[in-house]
C-alpha positions as YAML, in Angstrom:
chain: A
units: angstrom
residues:
- id: 1
  name: UNK
  ca: [113.37, 82.35, 67.03]
- id: 2
  name: UNK
  ca: [111.81, 79.56, 69.01]
- id: 3
  name: UNK
  ca: [110.19, 79.18, 72.37]
- id: 4
  name: UNK
  ca: [108.67, 76.49, 74.48]
- id: 5
  name: UNK
  ca: [108.03, 75.55, 78.04]
- id: 6
  name: UNK
  ca: [106.41, 73.27, 80.53]
- id: 7
  name: UNK
  ca: [105.03, 73.73, 83.98]
- id: 8
  name: UNK
  ca: [103.13, 71.83, 86.60]
- id: 9
  name: UNK
  ca: [99.57, 72.96, 87.32]
- id: 10
  name: UNK
  ca: [99.11, 74.18, 90.88]
- id: 11
  name: UNK
  ca: [96.41, 71.68, 91.73]
- id: 12
  name: UNK
  ca: [98.44, 68.69, 90.51]
- id: 13
  name: UNK
  ca: [101.61, 69.85, 92.25]
- id: 14
  name: UNK
  ca: [99.58, 70.27, 95.48]
- id: 15
  name: UNK
  ca: [98.13, 66.78, 95.09]
- id: 16
  name: UNK
  ca: [101.59, 65.32, 94.53]
- id: 17
  name: UNK
  ca: [103.02, 66.99, 97.62]
- id: 18
  name: UNK
  ca: [100.02, 66.04, 99.78]
- id: 19
  name: UNK
  ca: [100.03, 62.40, 98.74]
- id: 20
  name: UNK
  ca: [103.81, 62.05, 98.81]
- id: 21
  name: UNK
  ca: [103.87, 63.49, 102.32]
- id: 22
  name: UNK
  ca: [101.08, 61.21, 103.50]
- id: 23
  name: UNK
  ca: [102.63, 58.15, 101.92]
- id: 24
  name: UNK
  ca: [99.39, 57.02, 100.26]
- id: 25
  name: UNK
  ca: [99.81, 53.61, 98.64]
- id: 26
  name: UNK
  ca: [99.67, 53.85, 94.88]
- id: 27
  name: UNK
  ca: [99.94, 57.61, 94.96]
- id: 28
  name: UNK
  ca: [101.85, 59.17, 92.03]
- id: 29
  name: UNK
  ca: [105.49, 59.82, 92.82]
- id: 30
  name: UNK
  ca: [105.69, 63.01, 90.85]
- id: 31
  name: UNK
  ca: [103.47, 65.71, 89.38]
- id: 32
  name: UNK
  ca: [102.96, 66.01, 85.65]
- id: 33
  name: UNK
  ca: [105.71, 68.22, 84.30]
- id: 34
  name: UNK
  ca: [105.24, 68.01, 80.55]
- id: 35
  name: UNK
  ca: [102.16, 70.03, 79.68]
- id: 36
  name: UNK
  ca: [104.12, 72.01, 77.12]
- id: 37
  name: UNK
  ca: [103.05, 75.56, 77.92]
- id: 38
  name: UNK
  ca: [104.13, 78.58, 79.81]
- id: 39
  name: UNK
  ca: [103.38, 78.37, 83.53]
- id: 40
  name: UNK
  ca: [101.19, 81.41, 83.80]
- id: 41
  name: UNK
  ca: [99.36, 80.84, 80.53]
- id: 42
  name: UNK
  ca: [98.68, 77.24, 81.50]
- id: 43
  name: UNK
  ca: [96.49, 78.50, 84.34]
- id: 44
  name: UNK
  ca: [94.93, 81.40, 82.43]
- id: 45
  name: UNK
  ca: [93.95, 80.08, 79.04]
- id: 46
  name: UNK
  ca: [93.63, 77.13, 76.69]
- id: 47
  name: UNK
  ca: [94.45, 76.64, 73.04]
- id: 48
  name: UNK
  ca: [97.74, 76.26, 71.15]
- id: 49
  name: UNK
  ca: [100.74, 76.64, 73.38]
- id: 50
  name: UNK
  ca: [103.89, 76.40, 71.30]
- id: 51
  name: UNK
  ca: [105.02, 79.28, 69.10]
- id: 52
  name: UNK
  ca: [108.41, 78.67, 67.51]
- id: 53
  name: UNK
  ca: [110.61, 81.31, 65.99]
- id: 54
  name: UNK
  ca: [113.40, 81.42, 63.47]
- id: 55
  name: UNK
  ca: [116.06, 84.05, 62.91]
- id: 56
  name: UNK
  ca: [116.57, 86.59, 60.12]
- id: 57
  name: UNK
  ca: [119.78, 88.56, 60.51]
- id: 58
  name: UNK
  ca: [119.68, 92.28, 61.04]
- id: 59
  name: UNK
  ca: [120.26, 94.32, 57.88]
- id: 60
  name: UNK
  ca: [123.85, 95.49, 57.67]
- id: 61
  name: UNK
  ca: [123.91, 99.25, 57.99]
- id: 62
  name: UNK
  ca: [126.57, 101.60, 56.66]
- id: 63
  name: UNK
  ca: [128.86, 103.13, 59.26]
- id: 64
  name: UNK
  ca: [130.41, 106.55, 59.32]
- id: 65
  name: UNK
  ca: [133.44, 107.55, 61.31]
- id: 66
  name: UNK
  ca: [134.99, 110.61, 62.91]
- id: 67
  name: UNK
  ca: [138.35, 111.87, 61.81]
- id: 68
  name: UNK
  ca: [140.90, 114.14, 63.45]
- id: 69
  name: UNK
  ca: [143.85, 115.92, 61.94]
- id: 70
  name: UNK
  ca: [147.41, 117.03, 62.56]
- id: 71
  name: UNK
  ca: [149.50, 115.65, 65.38]
- id: 72
  name: UNK
  ca: [146.64, 113.61, 66.81]
- id: 73
  name: UNK
  ca: [146.41, 111.65, 63.57]
- id: 74
  name: UNK
  ca: [150.11, 110.90, 63.66]
- id: 75
  name: UNK
  ca: [149.87, 109.70, 67.26]
- id: 76
  name: UNK
  ca: [146.88, 107.54, 66.44]
- id: 77
  name: UNK
  ca: [148.69, 105.96, 63.51]
- id: 78
  name: UNK
  ca: [151.69, 105.19, 65.70]
- id: 79
  name: UNK
  ca: [149.54, 103.57, 68.38]
- id: 80
  name: UNK
  ca: [147.55, 101.73, 65.73]
- id: 81
  name: UNK
  ca: [150.72, 100.12, 64.47]
- id: 82
  name: UNK
  ca: [151.56, 98.96, 67.98]
- id: 83
  name: UNK
  ca: [148.06, 98.03, 69.20]
- id: 84
  name: UNK
  ca: [145.48, 98.08, 66.40]
- id: 85
  name: UNK
  ca: [142.79, 96.40, 68.48]
- id: 86
  name: UNK
  ca: [142.89, 99.15, 71.09]
- id: 87
  name: UNK
  ca: [142.56, 101.94, 68.54]
- id: 88
  name: UNK
  ca: [139.71, 100.13, 66.80]
- id: 89
  name: UNK
  ca: [137.98, 100.00, 70.16]
- id: 90
  name: UNK
  ca: [138.12, 103.82, 70.39]
- id: 91
  name: UNK
  ca: [135.81, 103.96, 67.40]
- id: 92
  name: UNK
  ca: [133.55, 101.10, 68.54]
- id: 93
  name: UNK
  ca: [134.78, 98.59, 65.97]
- id: 94
  name: UNK
  ca: [137.23, 95.77, 65.61]
- id: 95
  name: UNK
  ca: [137.90, 94.68, 69.17]
- id: 96
  name: UNK
  ca: [136.40, 91.47, 70.55]
- id: 97
  name: UNK
  ca: [134.91, 93.44, 73.43]
- id: 98
  name: UNK
  ca: [133.97, 96.49, 71.38]
- id: 99
  name: UNK
  ca: [136.52, 98.56, 73.32]
- id: 100
  name: UNK
  ca: [134.60, 98.08, 76.58]
- id: 101
  name: UNK
  ca: [135.51, 96.29, 79.78]
- id: 102
  name: UNK
  ca: [133.81, 92.98, 80.67]
- id: 103
  name: UNK
  ca: [130.46, 93.37, 82.35]
- id: 104
  name: UNK
  ca: [130.06, 92.77, 86.05]
- id: 105
  name: UNK
  ca: [127.98, 89.78, 87.09]
- id: 106
  name: UNK
  ca: [124.22, 90.20, 86.68]
- id: 107
  name: UNK
  ca: [122.87, 90.63, 90.20]
- id: 108
  name: UNK
  ca: [119.40, 91.83, 89.18]
- id: 109
  name: UNK
  ca: [117.29, 92.17, 86.06]
- id: 110
  name: UNK
  ca: [118.64, 94.96, 83.79]
- id: 111
  name: UNK
  ca: [116.33, 97.87, 82.97]
- id: 112
  name: UNK
  ca: [117.12, 98.00, 79.25]
- id: 113
  name: UNK
  ca: [118.65, 95.90, 76.45]
- id: 114
  name: UNK
  ca: [122.36, 96.24, 75.61]
- id: 115
  name: UNK
  ca: [123.51, 98.80, 73.06]
- id: 116
  name: UNK
  ca: [123.42, 97.96, 69.35]
- id: 117
  name: UNK
  ca: [126.30, 100.06, 68.02]
- id: 118
  name: UNK
  ca: [128.47, 97.05, 67.14]
- id: 119
  name: UNK
  ca: [125.69, 94.91, 65.65]
- id: 120
  name: UNK
  ca: [126.92, 95.34, 62.05]
- id: 121
  name: UNK
  ca: [130.33, 93.82, 62.74]
- id: 122
  name: UNK
  ca: [130.69, 90.31, 61.36]
- id: 123
  name: UNK
  ca: [131.87, 87.39, 63.48]
- id: 124
  name: UNK
  ca: [135.06, 85.61, 62.43]
- id: 125
  name: UNK
  ca: [136.83, 82.40, 63.40]
- id: 126
  name: UNK
  ca: [139.29, 84.44, 65.47]
- id: 127
  name: UNK
  ca: [136.57, 86.68, 66.96]
- id: 128
  name: UNK
  ca: [133.36, 84.62, 67.03]
- id: 129
  name: UNK
  ca: [131.57, 87.06, 69.36]
- id: 130
  name: UNK
  ca: [132.50, 90.16, 67.38]
- id: 131
  name: UNK
  ca: [129.52, 92.47, 66.94]
- id: 132
  name: UNK
  ca: [127.63, 90.81, 69.80]
- id: 133
  name: UNK
  ca: [126.93, 92.08, 73.34]
- id: 134
  name: UNK
  ca: [128.15, 88.66, 74.43]
- id: 135
  name: UNK
  ca: [131.70, 89.79, 73.68]
- id: 136
  name: UNK
  ca: [131.60, 91.48, 77.08]
- id: 137
  name: UNK
  ca: [129.98, 88.54, 78.86]
- id: 138
  name: UNK
  ca: [131.83, 85.99, 80.96]
- id: 139
  name: UNK
  ca: [132.79, 82.52, 79.76]
- id: 140
  name: UNK
  ca: [130.89, 79.41, 80.77]
- id: 141
  name: UNK
  ca: [129.76, 79.10, 84.38]
- id: 142
  name: UNK
  ca: [131.56, 82.34, 85.27]
- id: 143
  name: UNK
  ca: [128.63, 84.20, 83.70]
- id: 144
  name: UNK
  ca: [126.05, 82.53, 85.97]
- id: 145
  name: UNK
  ca: [125.74, 84.57, 89.13]
- id: 146
  name: UNK
  ca: [125.04, 82.69, 92.38]
- id: 147
  name: UNK
  ca: [123.54, 84.48, 95.39]
- id: 148
  name: UNK
  ca: [124.90, 84.22, 98.91]
- id: 149
  name: UNK
  ca: [123.55, 81.24, 100.81]
- id: 150
  name: UNK
  ca: [121.32, 81.56, 103.85]
- id: 151
  name: UNK
  ca: [119.30, 79.02, 105.80]
- id: 152
  name: UNK
  ca: [116.01, 78.52, 103.96]
- id: 153
  name: UNK
  ca: [113.16, 76.11, 104.53]
- id: 154
  name: UNK
  ca: [114.40, 72.71, 105.66]
- id: 155
  name: UNK
  ca: [118.00, 73.49, 104.64]
- id: 156
  name: UNK
  ca: [120.84, 74.97, 106.64]
- id: 157
  name: UNK
  ca: [123.09, 77.64, 105.16]
- id: 158
  name: UNK
  ca: [125.66, 74.98, 104.19]
- id: 159
  name: UNK
  ca: [123.00, 72.81, 102.54]
- id: 160
  name: UNK
  ca: [121.68, 75.78, 100.57]
- id: 161
  name: UNK
  ca: [125.20, 76.56, 99.36]
- id: 162
  name: UNK
  ca: [125.60, 72.95, 98.24]
- id: 163
  name: UNK
  ca: [122.23, 73.00, 96.44]
- id: 164
  name: UNK
  ca: [123.20, 76.20, 94.62]
- id: 165
  name: UNK
  ca: [126.48, 74.64, 93.51]
- id: 166
  name: UNK
  ca: [124.64, 71.57, 92.24]
- id: 167
  name: UNK
  ca: [122.15, 73.79, 90.47]
- id: 168
  name: UNK
  ca: [125.01, 75.42, 88.58]
- id: 169
  name: UNK
  ca: [126.43, 71.95, 87.91]
- id: 170
  name: UNK
  ca: [123.14, 71.04, 86.21]
- id: 171
  name: UNK
  ca: [123.31, 74.15, 84.03]
- id: 172
  name: UNK
  ca: [126.88, 73.32, 83.06]
- id: 173
  name: UNK
  ca: [126.13, 69.67, 82.29]
- id: 174
  name: UNK
  ca: [122.97, 70.48, 80.33]
- id: 175
  name: UNK
  ca: [124.06, 73.54, 78.34]
- id: 176
  name: UNK
  ca: [127.86, 73.84, 78.41]
- id: 177
  name: UNK
  ca: [129.31, 70.31, 78.43]
- id: 178
  name: UNK
  ca: [131.25, 69.77, 75.19]
- id: 179
  name: UNK
  ca: [130.00, 66.22, 74.71]
- id: 180
  name: UNK
  ca: [126.38, 67.25, 75.20]
- id: 181
  name: UNK
  ca: [126.83, 70.16, 72.79]
- id: 182
  name: UNK
  ca: [128.07, 67.61, 70.22]
- id: 183
  name: UNK
  ca: [124.84, 65.66, 70.62]
- id: 184
  name: UNK
  ca: [125.70, 63.18, 73.35]
- id: 185
  name: UNK
  ca: [123.15, 62.19, 75.98]
- id: 186
  name: UNK
  ca: [123.37, 64.51, 79.04]
- id: 187
  name: UNK
  ca: [123.77, 61.69, 81.56]
- id: 188
  name: UNK
  ca: [125.32, 63.78, 84.34]
- id: 189
  name: UNK
  ca: [122.58, 66.39, 84.10]
- id: 190
  name: UNK
  ca: [119.83, 63.77, 84.09]
- id: 191
  name: UNK
  ca: [121.38, 62.14, 87.18]
- id: 192
  name: UNK
  ca: [120.59, 65.34, 89.13]
- id: 193
  name: UNK
  ca: [116.84, 65.10, 88.41]
- id: 194
  name: UNK
  ca: [114.62, 63.28, 90.92]
- id: 195
  name: UNK
  ca: [114.29, 59.72, 89.53]
- id: 196
  name: UNK
  ca: [110.88, 59.38, 91.19]
- id: 197
  name: UNK
  ca: [109.45, 62.19, 89.07]
- id: 198
  name: UNK
  ca: [108.20, 59.57, 86.67]
- id: 199
  name: UNK
  ca: [106.57, 61.83, 84.09]
- id: 200
  name: UNK
  ca: [109.81, 63.74, 83.69]
- id: 201
  name: UNK
  ca: [111.77, 60.51, 83.42]
- id: 202
  name: UNK
  ca: [109.38, 59.29, 80.72]
- id: 203
  name: UNK
  ca: [109.90, 62.55, 78.84]
- id: 204
  name: UNK
  ca: [113.68, 62.15, 79.07]
- id: 205
  name: UNK
  ca: [113.49, 58.55, 77.87]
- id: 206
  name: UNK
  ca: [111.47, 59.59, 74.83]
- id: 207
  name: UNK
  ca: [112.94, 62.95, 73.89]
- id: 208
  name: UNK
  ca: [116.35, 61.76, 72.70]
- id: 209
  name: UNK
  ca: [115.13, 58.78, 70.66]
- id: 210
  name: UNK
  ca: [111.95, 60.19, 69.12]
- id: 211
  name: UNK
  ca: [111.95, 63.97, 69.62]
- id: 212
  name: UNK
  ca: [108.75, 65.85, 68.89]
- id: 213
  name: UNK
  ca: [106.99, 69.08, 69.79]
- id: 214
  name: UNK
  ca: [105.73, 67.37, 72.95]
- id: 215
  name: UNK
  ca: [109.02, 65.65, 73.78]
- id: 216
  name: UNK
  ca: [111.74, 68.09, 72.78]
- id: 217
  name: UNK
  ca: [115.12, 67.70, 74.54]
- id: 218
  name: UNK
  ca: [115.97, 71.32, 73.69]
- id: 219
  name: UNK
  ca: [113.60, 72.47, 76.40]
- id: 220
  name: UNK
  ca: [116.31, 71.53, 78.91]
- id: 221
  name: UNK
  ca: [119.48, 70.77, 76.95]
- id: 222
  name: UNK
  ca: [121.61, 72.40, 74.22]
- id: 223
  name: UNK
  ca: [122.66, 69.98, 71.46]
- id: 224
  name: UNK
  ca: [124.03, 70.36, 67.94]
- id: 225
  name: UNK
  ca: [124.28, 67.64, 65.31]
- id: 226
  name: UNK
  ca: [128.03, 67.21, 64.95]
- id: 227
  name: UNK
  ca: [127.73, 65.94, 61.37]
- id: 228
  name: UNK
  ca: [126.30, 69.31, 60.34]
- id: 229
  name: UNK
  ca: [127.81, 72.01, 62.58]
- id: 230
  name: UNK
  ca: [130.65, 72.44, 65.03]
- id: 231
  name: UNK
  ca: [131.41, 74.97, 67.73]
- id: 232
  name: UNK
  ca: [133.98, 77.69, 67.10]
- id: 233
  name: UNK
  ca: [136.64, 77.61, 69.80]
- id: 234
  name: UNK
  ca: [136.19, 76.47, 73.37]
- id: 235
  name: UNK
  ca: [134.13, 79.36, 74.74]
- id: 236
  name: UNK
  ca: [130.37, 79.66, 75.25]
- id: 237
  name: UNK
  ca: [129.37, 83.09, 76.51]
- id: 238
  name: UNK
  ca: [126.77, 83.24, 79.27]
- id: 239
  name: UNK
  ca: [124.83, 85.79, 81.26]
- id: 240
  name: UNK
  ca: [122.27, 85.08, 83.94]
- id: 241
  name: UNK
  ca: [121.55, 84.60, 87.58]
- id: 242
  name: UNK
  ca: [120.16, 82.18, 90.12]
- id: 243
  name: UNK
  ca: [117.64, 83.13, 92.81]
- id: 244
  name: UNK
  ca: [115.91, 81.10, 95.50]
- id: 245
  name: UNK
  ca: [113.16, 81.16, 98.09]
- id: 246
  name: UNK
  ca: [111.31, 78.79, 100.38]
- id: 247
  name: UNK
  ca: [108.90, 76.67, 98.37]
- id: 248
  name: UNK
  ca: [106.12, 74.31, 99.29]
- id: 249
  name: UNK
  ca: [106.54, 71.92, 102.20]
- id: 250
  name: UNK
  ca: [109.63, 73.89, 103.20]
- id: 251
  name: UNK
  ca: [111.53, 73.01, 100.01]
- id: 252
  name: UNK
  ca: [114.29, 75.18, 98.56]
- id: 253
  name: UNK
  ca: [112.88, 76.50, 95.28]
- id: 254
  name: UNK
  ca: [115.61, 77.67, 92.91]
- id: 255
  name: UNK
  ca: [115.01, 79.68, 89.72]
- id: 256
  name: UNK
  ca: [117.67, 79.93, 87.01]
- id: 257
  name: UNK
  ca: [117.47, 82.41, 84.13]
- id: 258
  name: UNK
  ca: [120.47, 82.18, 81.80]
- id: 259
  name: UNK
  ca: [121.25, 83.18, 78.20]
- id: 260
  name: UNK
  ca: [123.83, 81.09, 76.32]
- id: 261
  name: UNK
  ca: [125.57, 82.21, 73.11]
- id: 262
  name: UNK
  ca: [127.05, 79.49, 70.87]
- id: 263
  name: UNK
  ca: [129.23, 80.43, 67.86]
- id: 264
  name: UNK
  ca: [129.19, 77.73, 65.18]
- id: 265
  name: UNK
  ca: [130.31, 76.95, 61.62]
- id: 266
  name: UNK
  ca: [129.33, 74.22, 59.23]
- id: 267
  name: UNK
  ca: [131.00, 70.90, 59.99]
- id: 268
  name: UNK
  ca: [132.71, 70.70, 56.59]
- id: 269
  name: UNK
  ca: [136.47, 71.17, 56.70]
- id: 270
  name: UNK
  ca: [137.47, 74.72, 55.80]
- id: 271
  name: UNK
  ca: [134.13, 76.30, 56.70]
- id: 272
  name: UNK
  ca: [134.62, 79.87, 57.92]
- id: 273
  name: UNK
  ca: [131.16, 81.46, 58.00]
- id: 274
  name: UNK
  ca: [130.45, 82.01, 61.70]
- id: 275
  name: UNK
  ca: [126.88, 82.35, 62.96]
- id: 276
  name: UNK
  ca: [125.58, 82.33, 66.50]
- id: 277
  name: UNK
  ca: [122.78, 80.40, 68.16]
- id: 278
  name: UNK
  ca: [121.35, 82.07, 71.27]
- id: 279
  name: UNK
  ca: [119.38, 80.14, 73.86]
- id: 280
  name: UNK
  ca: [117.70, 81.61, 76.93]
- id: 281
  name: UNK
  ca: [116.35, 79.15, 79.49]
- id: 282
  name: UNK
  ca: [114.46, 79.53, 82.72]
- id: 283
  name: UNK
  ca: [114.42, 76.40, 84.86]
- id: 284
  name: UNK
  ca: [112.67, 76.26, 88.23]
- id: 285
  name: UNK
  ca: [113.61, 73.37, 90.49]
- id: 286
  name: UNK
  ca: [112.62, 72.21, 93.94]
- id: 287
  name: UNK
  ca: [115.18, 70.77, 96.35]
- id: 288
  name: UNK
  ca: [112.73, 68.81, 98.47]
- id: 289
  name: UNK
  ca: [112.85, 67.66, 102.07]
- id: 290
  name: UNK
  ca: [113.34, 63.86, 101.83]
- id: 291
  name: UNK
  ca: [111.41, 63.54, 105.05]
- id: 292
  name: UNK
  ca: [108.31, 64.88, 103.32]
- id: 293
  name: UNK
  ca: [108.70, 64.17, 99.60]
- id: 294
  name: UNK
  ca: [109.73, 61.04, 97.70]
- id: 295
  name: UNK
  ca: [113.14, 61.96, 96.32]
- id: 296
  name: UNK
  ca: [116.79, 60.93, 96.38]
- id: 297
  name: UNK
  ca: [119.65, 62.79, 98.09]
- id: 298
  name: UNK
  ca: [121.35, 65.31, 95.83]
- id: 299
  name: UNK
  ca: [118.50, 65.47, 93.29]
- id: 300
  name: UNK
  ca: [115.82, 68.06, 92.55]
- id: 301
  name: UNK
  ca: [112.29, 67.94, 91.16]
- id: 302
  name: UNK
  ca: [111.45, 70.05, 88.13]
- id: 303
  name: UNK
  ca: [108.77, 72.67, 88.74]
- id: 304
  name: UNK
  ca: [108.82, 74.39, 85.32]
- id: 305
  name: UNK
  ca: [111.10, 75.06, 82.37]
- id: 306
  name: UNK
  ca: [110.93, 77.51, 79.47]
- id: 307
  name: UNK
  ca: [113.18, 78.14, 76.48]
- id: 308
  name: UNK
  ca: [113.53, 80.86, 73.86]
- id: 309
  name: UNK
  ca: [115.95, 80.31, 70.97]
- id: 310
  name: UNK
  ca: [117.41, 82.43, 68.19]
- id: 311
  name: UNK
  ca: [118.83, 80.81, 65.05]
- id: 312
  name: UNK
  ca: [118.17, 77.38, 66.49]
- id: 313
  name: UNK
  ca: [115.33, 76.23, 64.27]
- id: 314
  name: UNK
  ca: [111.60, 76.85, 63.88]
- id: 315
  name: UNK
  ca: [109.22, 73.88, 63.95]
- id: 316
  name: UNK
  ca: [112.22, 71.58, 63.47]
- id: 317
  name: UNK
  ca: [111.84, 68.88, 66.11]
- id: 318
  name: UNK
  ca: [115.00, 66.94, 65.41]
- id: 319
  name: UNK
  ca: [116.35, 67.06, 68.96]
- id: 320
  name: UNK
  ca: [119.14, 69.37, 67.81]
- id: 321
  name: UNK
  ca: [119.62, 73.11, 67.47]
- id: 322
  name: UNK
  ca: [119.66, 73.80, 63.72]
- id: 323
  name: UNK
  ca: [121.32, 77.15, 62.94]
- id: 324
  name: UNK
  ca: [120.90, 78.75, 59.53]
- id: 325
  name: UNK
  ca: [123.72, 80.14, 57.43]
- id: 326
  name: UNK
  ca: [123.62, 82.73, 54.65]
- id: 327
  name: UNK
  ca: [122.64, 80.25, 51.93]
- id: 328
  name: UNK
  ca: [119.83, 78.86, 54.11]
- id: 329
  name: UNK
  ca: [118.45, 82.30, 54.86]
- id: 330
  name: UNK
  ca: [118.45, 83.27, 51.20]
- id: 331
  name: UNK
  ca: [115.88, 80.56, 50.48]
- id: 332
  name: UNK
  ca: [113.78, 80.77, 53.64]
- id: 333
  name: UNK
  ca: [110.69, 82.88, 54.27]
- id: 334
  name: UNK
  ca: [110.67, 85.62, 56.90]
- id: 335
  name: UNK
  ca: [108.96, 84.85, 60.17]
- id: 336
  name: UNK
  ca: [105.40, 85.87, 60.90]
- id: 337
  name: UNK
  ca: [105.98, 86.82, 64.53]
- id: 338
  name: UNK
  ca: [107.21, 89.92, 66.27]
- id: 339
  name: UNK
  ca: [110.77, 91.20, 66.20]
- id: 340
  name: UNK
  ca: [112.76, 90.12, 69.27]
- id: 341
  name: UNK
  ca: [116.14, 91.15, 70.63]
- id: 342
  name: UNK
  ca: [117.64, 87.88, 71.95]
- id: 343
  name: UNK
  ca: [120.11, 89.80, 74.12]
- id: 344
  name: UNK
  ca: [117.39, 91.76, 75.91]
- id: 345
  name: UNK
  ca: [117.23, 90.39, 79.46]
- id: 346
  name: UNK
  ca: [115.20, 93.32, 80.81]
- id: 347
  name: UNK
  ca: [112.00, 91.30, 80.40]
- id: 348
  name: UNK
  ca: [111.19, 88.10, 82.25]
- id: 349
  name: UNK
  ca: [110.60, 84.91, 80.32]
- id: 350
  name: UNK
  ca: [106.91, 85.00, 81.28]
- id: 351
  name: UNK
  ca: [106.58, 88.53, 79.88]
- id: 352
  name: UNK
  ca: [108.45, 87.72, 76.68]
- id: 353
  name: UNK
  ca: [106.41, 84.59, 75.98]
- id: 354
  name: UNK
  ca: [103.12, 86.25, 76.86]
- id: 355
  name: UNK
  ca: [103.86, 89.17, 74.51]
- id: 356
  name: UNK
  ca: [104.87, 86.84, 71.67]
- id: 357
  name: UNK
  ca: [101.86, 84.58, 72.16]
- id: 358
  name: UNK
  ca: [101.40, 81.97, 69.42]
- id: 359
  name: UNK
  ca: [102.67, 84.13, 66.57]
- id: 360
  name: UNK
  ca: [104.79, 81.32, 65.16]
- id: 361
  name: UNK
  ca: [108.21, 82.04, 63.63]
- id: 362
  name: UNK
  ca: [109.41, 85.55, 64.29]
- id: 363
  name: UNK
  ca: [112.48, 87.66, 63.60]
- id: 364
  name: UNK
  ca: [115.49, 88.35, 65.78]
- id: 365
  name: UNK
  ca: [116.79, 91.90, 65.44]
- id: 366
  name: UNK
  ca: [120.39, 90.72, 65.84]
- id: 367
  name: UNK
  ca: [122.47, 87.62, 66.31]
...
C-alpha cells in the first residue's frame, strides 16, 4: 500500500496571493506545490515524508453455510435453476453485488468501514468486482457525488455549478480516461490546471519523462503500463464526494476525496487472474478570482494533493501503477507497516496518513 502527498505551506501561499494581488514585478506566479508531504504534517514536523505501502492479500478463510430441508429446499432448487445469481445472493456469495442493492451516493463521511463477509470470494473476468465492497459502488463519475451549488466567494451560483462540473471533469480525465489509464499523457486534465502555477507545471513536465519519489505522476493521475497489464472490462468503480467553501481572497476552494477501484489482468493474451488496484486521492483546488490572482479562465490552482494506493507498488517510481499477481506475491516480503483497509472511508486522508506515519510498506487487509 502506498501513500504520498504535497501541499503548499501557509506562509508561501499567503505570499503568493499577496504578491499576485498587488501585481509586484518579478513576483512568483504560483506558490510551491511540490513539497512532497502531507499538509498538516508539513507544518507540524520535519523528517522523512513519504511512506509507501504494498499489498498482501487477505488470507482466504473457510466458509460455512446454512441449510434448510423439505419443501423449502425444493423451492430453492427450482429458483436456483431459473436465477442462480439471486439465490447465491441470499447466502452472501456469488452475485456481483453480494445480493445487496447499489449504495446511495456518499453525501457525508461514513462512520465505519464496509462489511467484510464477501472478502473471500475471488474476482473473475466476468465478475471483476466479486468479493469487493466496490461491487455495490457506482460506475465512473456516477460514484462522485457533487453538492448543490450556491453563490460562494467571488462566484455566482451558476459559476459555482460550472466549477464543480469542471472539477469532476478533472477527476474523470485524470483517473478514469481510458487513454490515460493505458499510460497516455493526461493532456485534458493538465489543461485544467492554472498554467501560471509554474512549480506545478515544472512538476508535470518532469514527472512523465523522469518519474521519481519527488516527481511522481501517480500523485494526481492513474496510469498502468499497457505492455504489462490491462484493465478488465470498461468499468472503474468509484466512491467519493466533492465539498467546497470560500477560500482565500474570495476564491472557491474545492476538496475532492475519491476512491477508485481498477480490476486488471496481465497483458499477455489468455491471462485470467484478476487482481484489483485501489487508489484513494484527495485533491484540493482553488478556483481563483482572475481580478485578484494570476490565472486563466476555466483553470484552477492546486492547493494540496494526497494519494493512498493498494496493490499499486511500493517504492516503485516508474510513473505507473504496478499491481502484483499471485506469483509476484509468493516471492515478495510482507510489508513492515500497519494493516489498512483500503475500502475504509470513515477516516480522512489526513488521519490515515498521520496514523501510518513513515512505516514504509504495509499490508492491505483486502483487495
